[in-house]
Amino acid sequence: MRVVIKIGGSLIKEAPELVDRLVKEFGSGIPKLPEEACASEGLSYSILIVPGGGIFADAVRKTDESFSLSADAAHWMAILGMEQYACYLKDKSRARGIDSIASLPQGVSVLFPYRLLRTEDPLPHSWDVTSDTIAAWVAKQIGATLIKATDVDGIFRNGKLVREVSVASYGGSRESCIDSALPEFLLKNRMGCLIVNGKSSDRVIQAVYGKSVLGTVVKGNI
């Protein structure tokens, strides 16, 4: 079972505990004794954490606003921001770090994305494309379920949580928590995404198991 979890930069305080809870539940991806293997549901899990940009990408945005970077420079500097967040997550947790998706280990791994994205360069260089769409692209490449863990319960409209939304009719929202490019990417690739509040590690774990949790299901596969 393959799952990509995009952990937003908004969770920088909670993320280490969340990652360690995932490692405790599903393993680290580092070889371990058979009795330690994650067999809770009779399946082995390969969980790949794609880091957000957070404060590191925010620094690039401010630099762009002040000094008018080229689209290419801003894009790669922001990806390096994701790389810094990956380094933070690995340093503060027991997860394994990887920089390739060619062979995904079992357990929980944190993706260091710069080398992969620099080699493949699969997405437009624009602030519309953030780690949300990058995580969706990674999930598509490895055939994984996509979960976005952020600091809110999901997408809101008129102050109310939307439990399910189709990107075919998605018009955006000031209360949205996904980047501008993600709906079109999901629709084009017939993918879905579950948005959950990463401040609740139990909720994220249940989502990995495919159980119903509070959040927003973004449907691009209908």
Coordinates of C-alpha atoms in Angstrom, one line a residue:
M1 CA 0.0 0.0 0.0
R2 CA 1.6 3.3 -1.1
V3 CA 0.6 6.6 0.4
V4 CA 2.0 10.1 -0.2
I5 CA 1.4 12.5 2.7
K6 CA 2.2 16.1 2.0
I7 CA 3.0 17.7 5.4
G8 CA 2.4 21.5 5.2
G9 CA 4.8 24.1 6.5
S10 CA 2.0 25.3 8.7
L11 CA 2.6 22.2 10.8
I12 CA 6.2 22.9 11.5
K13 CA 5.7 22.7 15.3
E14 CA 3.5 19.6 15.2
A15 CA 5.2 17.8 12.3
P16 CA 8.0 15.9 14.1
E17 CA 5.5 14.3 16.5
L18 CA 3.2 13.5 13.6
V19 CA 6.1 11.8 11.7
D20 CA 7.2 9.9 14.7
R21 CA 3.6 8.6 15.3
L22 CA 3.6 7.5 11.6
V23 CA 6.9 5.7 12.1
K24 CA 5.6 4.0 15.3
E25 CA 2.5 2.8 13.4
F26 CA 4.0 1.9 10.0
G27 CA 7.8 1.5 10.5
S28 CA 10.8 3.7 9.5
G29 CA 11.6 2.1 6.2
I30 CA 14.9 0.9 7.8
P31 CA 15.2 -2.9 8.1
K32 CA 13.8 -4.2 11.3
L33 CA 12.9 -7.4 13.1
P34 CA 9.9 -9.3 11.6
E35 CA 7.7 -8.7 14.7
E36 CA 8.2 -5.0 14.3
A37 CA 6.9 -5.0 10.7
C38 CA 3.7 -3.0 10.2
A39 CA 1.1 -5.7 9.8
S40 CA -1.8 -4.0 11.7
E41 CA -4.1 -4.3 8.7
G42 CA -2.5 -7.3 7.0
L43 CA -0.7 -5.0 4.6
S44 CA 2.8 -3.5 4.3
Y45 CA 2.8 0.2 3.9
S46 CA 5.2 2.5 2.0
I47 CA 4.5 6.0 3.2
L48 CA 6.3 8.9 1.5
I49 CA 6.2 12.3 3.2
V50 CA 6.5 15.2 0.8
P51 CA 7.5 18.3 2.8
G52 CA 5.9 21.7 2.3
G53 CA 7.9 24.8 1.9
G54 CA 6.8 26.6 5.0
I55 CA 8.9 29.4 6.4
F56 CA 11.7 28.4 4.0
A57 CA 9.6 29.0 0.9
D58 CA 8.2 32.1 2.5
A59 CA 11.7 33.5 2.6
V60 CA 11.9 33.0 -1.1
R61 CA 8.6 34.7 -1.7
K62 CA 9.8 37.7 0.3
T63 CA 13.0 37.8 -1.7
D64 CA 11.0 37.6 -5.0
E65 CA 8.8 40.5 -3.9
S66 CA 11.8 42.6 -2.9
F67 CA 14.2 41.7 -5.8
S68 CA 12.0 40.4 -8.6
L69 CA 13.5 37.0 -9.2
S70 CA 13.0 35.2 -12.5
A71 CA 10.4 32.4 -12.5
D72 CA 13.1 29.8 -12.8
A73 CA 15.1 31.1 -9.9
A74 CA 12.1 31.5 -7.6
H75 CA 11.0 27.9 -8.5
W76 CA 14.2 26.2 -7.7
M77 CA 14.8 28.3 -4.6
A78 CA 11.4 27.3 -3.3
I79 CA 12.2 23.6 -4.1
L80 CA 15.3 24.1 -2.0
G81 CA 13.0 25.4 0.7
M82 CA 11.2 22.1 0.6
E83 CA 14.6 20.4 0.9
Q84 CA 15.3 22.4 4.1
Y85 CA 12.0 21.3 5.5
A86 CA 12.8 17.7 4.7
C87 CA 16.1 18.1 6.5
Y88 CA 14.2 19.5 9.5
L89 CA 11.7 16.6 9.5
K90 CA 14.4 14.0 9.3
D91 CA 16.4 15.7 12.0
K92 CA 13.5 15.9 14.4
S93 CA 12.0 12.4 13.8
R94 CA 13.0 8.8 13.2
A95 CA 12.0 8.7 9.6
R96 CA 14.3 7.7 6.8
G97 CA 15.4 10.3 4.2
I98 CA 15.3 9.5 0.5
D99 CA 15.9 11.5 -2.7
S100 CA 14.6 9.0 -5.3
I101 CA 11.2 7.4 -5.9
A102 CA 12.6 4.7 -8.2
S103 CA 12.4 2.1 -5.4
L104 CA 10.2 3.1 -2.4
P105 CA 11.1 1.4 0.9
Q106 CA 8.5 0.0 3.3
G107 CA 7.7 2.1 6.3
V108 CA 7.9 5.9 6.5
S109 CA 10.3 8.0 4.4
V110 CA 10.8 11.7 3.9
L111 CA 11.5 12.9 0.4
F112 CA 14.3 15.3 -0.3
P113 CA 12.8 16.5 -3.6
Y114 CA 15.4 18.8 -5.2
R115 CA 17.5 16.2 -7.2
L116 CA 14.3 14.4 -8.4
L117 CA 12.5 17.5 -9.5
R118 CA 15.7 19.1 -11.0
T119 CA 16.1 15.9 -13.1
E120 CA 12.5 15.5 -14.2
D121 CA 11.4 19.1 -14.1
P122 CA 7.7 18.0 -14.6
L123 CA 5.7 21.2 -13.6
P124 CA 5.4 24.8 -14.6
H125 CA 7.7 27.3 -12.8
S126 CA 5.1 29.5 -11.1
W127 CA 3.9 30.4 -7.6
D128 CA 0.6 28.7 -8.6
V129 CA 2.5 25.4 -8.3
T130 CA 3.5 24.7 -4.8
S131 CA 4.3 21.6 -2.8
D132 CA 0.6 20.5 -3.1
T133 CA 0.9 19.9 -6.8
I134 CA 4.4 18.5 -6.4
A135 CA 3.1 16.0 -3.9
A136 CA 0.3 15.1 -6.4
W137 CA 2.8 14.6 -9.2
V138 CA 4.9 12.3 -6.9
A139 CA 1.8 10.3 -6.0
K140 CA 0.9 9.9 -9.6
Q141 CA 4.5 8.6 -10.4
I142 CA 4.4 5.9 -7.8
G143 CA 0.7 5.0 -7.9
A144 CA 0.0 6.2 -4.4
T145 CA -3.0 7.6 -2.5
L146 CA -2.6 11.3 -1.8
I147 CA -3.2 12.9 1.7
K148 CA -2.6 16.5 2.4
A149 CA -2.0 17.2 6.1
T150 CA -2.3 20.9 7.0
D151 CA -3.4 23.1 10.0
V152 CA -7.1 23.2 9.2
D153 CA -9.8 20.6 8.8
G154 CA -10.2 21.0 5.1
I155 CA -11.8 23.4 2.6
F156 CA -14.3 25.8 3.9
R157 CA -17.1 27.7 2.2
N158 CA -19.1 30.4 3.9
G159 CA -17.5 29.3 7.2
K160 CA -18.5 25.6 6.8
L161 CA -16.4 22.6 6.2
V162 CA -16.9 21.0 2.8
R163 CA -16.7 17.3 3.2
E164 CA -16.4 16.5 -0.5
V165 CA -15.8 18.6 -3.6
S166 CA -15.4 17.7 -7.3
V167 CA -12.6 19.7 -9.0
A168 CA -14.7 19.6 -12.2
S169 CA -17.0 22.2 -10.5
Y170 CA -14.4 23.6 -8.1
G171 CA -14.3 27.4 -8.4
G172 CA -11.8 28.1 -5.8
S173 CA -12.4 29.8 -2.4
R174 CA -10.7 32.3 -0.2
E175 CA -11.1 29.7 2.5
S176 CA -9.3 27.1 0.4
C177 CA -6.1 25.5 1.6
I178 CA -4.8 24.0 -1.7
D179 CA -2.7 25.7 -4.3
S180 CA -4.1 27.1 -7.6
A181 CA -2.6 24.4 -9.8
L182 CA -3.8 21.3 -7.8
P183 CA -7.4 21.1 -9.0
E184 CA -6.4 21.1 -12.7
F185 CA -3.7 18.5 -12.0
L186 CA -6.1 16.2 -10.2
L187 CA -8.7 16.5 -12.9
K188 CA -6.2 16.0 -15.8
N189 CA -4.8 12.9 -14.1
R190 CA -8.1 11.6 -12.7
M191 CA -6.8 11.6 -9.1
G192 CA -8.2 12.4 -5.7
C193 CA -6.8 14.0 -2.6
L194 CA -7.9 13.9 1.1
I195 CA -7.2 17.0 3.2
V196 CA -6.9 16.4 6.9
N197 CA -5.9 18.3 9.9
G198 CA -2.3 17.2 10.7
K199 CA -2.6 18.5 14.3
S200 CA -4.5 15.3 14.9
S201 CA -2.0 12.4 14.3
D202 CA -4.7 9.9 15.0
R203 CA -6.8 11.4 12.2
V204 CA -3.9 11.1 9.7
I205 CA -3.2 7.5 10.7
Q206 CA -6.8 6.5 10.2
A207 CA -6.7 8.3 6.8
V208 CA -3.7 6.2 5.8
Y209 CA -5.8 3.1 6.6
G210 CA -8.5 4.4 4.3
K211 CA -11.0 5.0 7.1
S212 CA -13.5 7.8 7.1
V213 CA -12.2 10.9 8.9
L214 CA -13.1 14.5 9.3
G215 CA -11.7 16.4 6.3
T216 CA -12.3 17.3 2.7
V217 CA -12.2 14.8 -0.1
V218 CA -11.1 16.5 -3.3
K219 CA -12.3 14.4 -6.2
G220 CA -10.6 14.6 -9.6
N221 CA -11.4 11.1 -10.7
I222 CA -15.0 11.4 -11.8

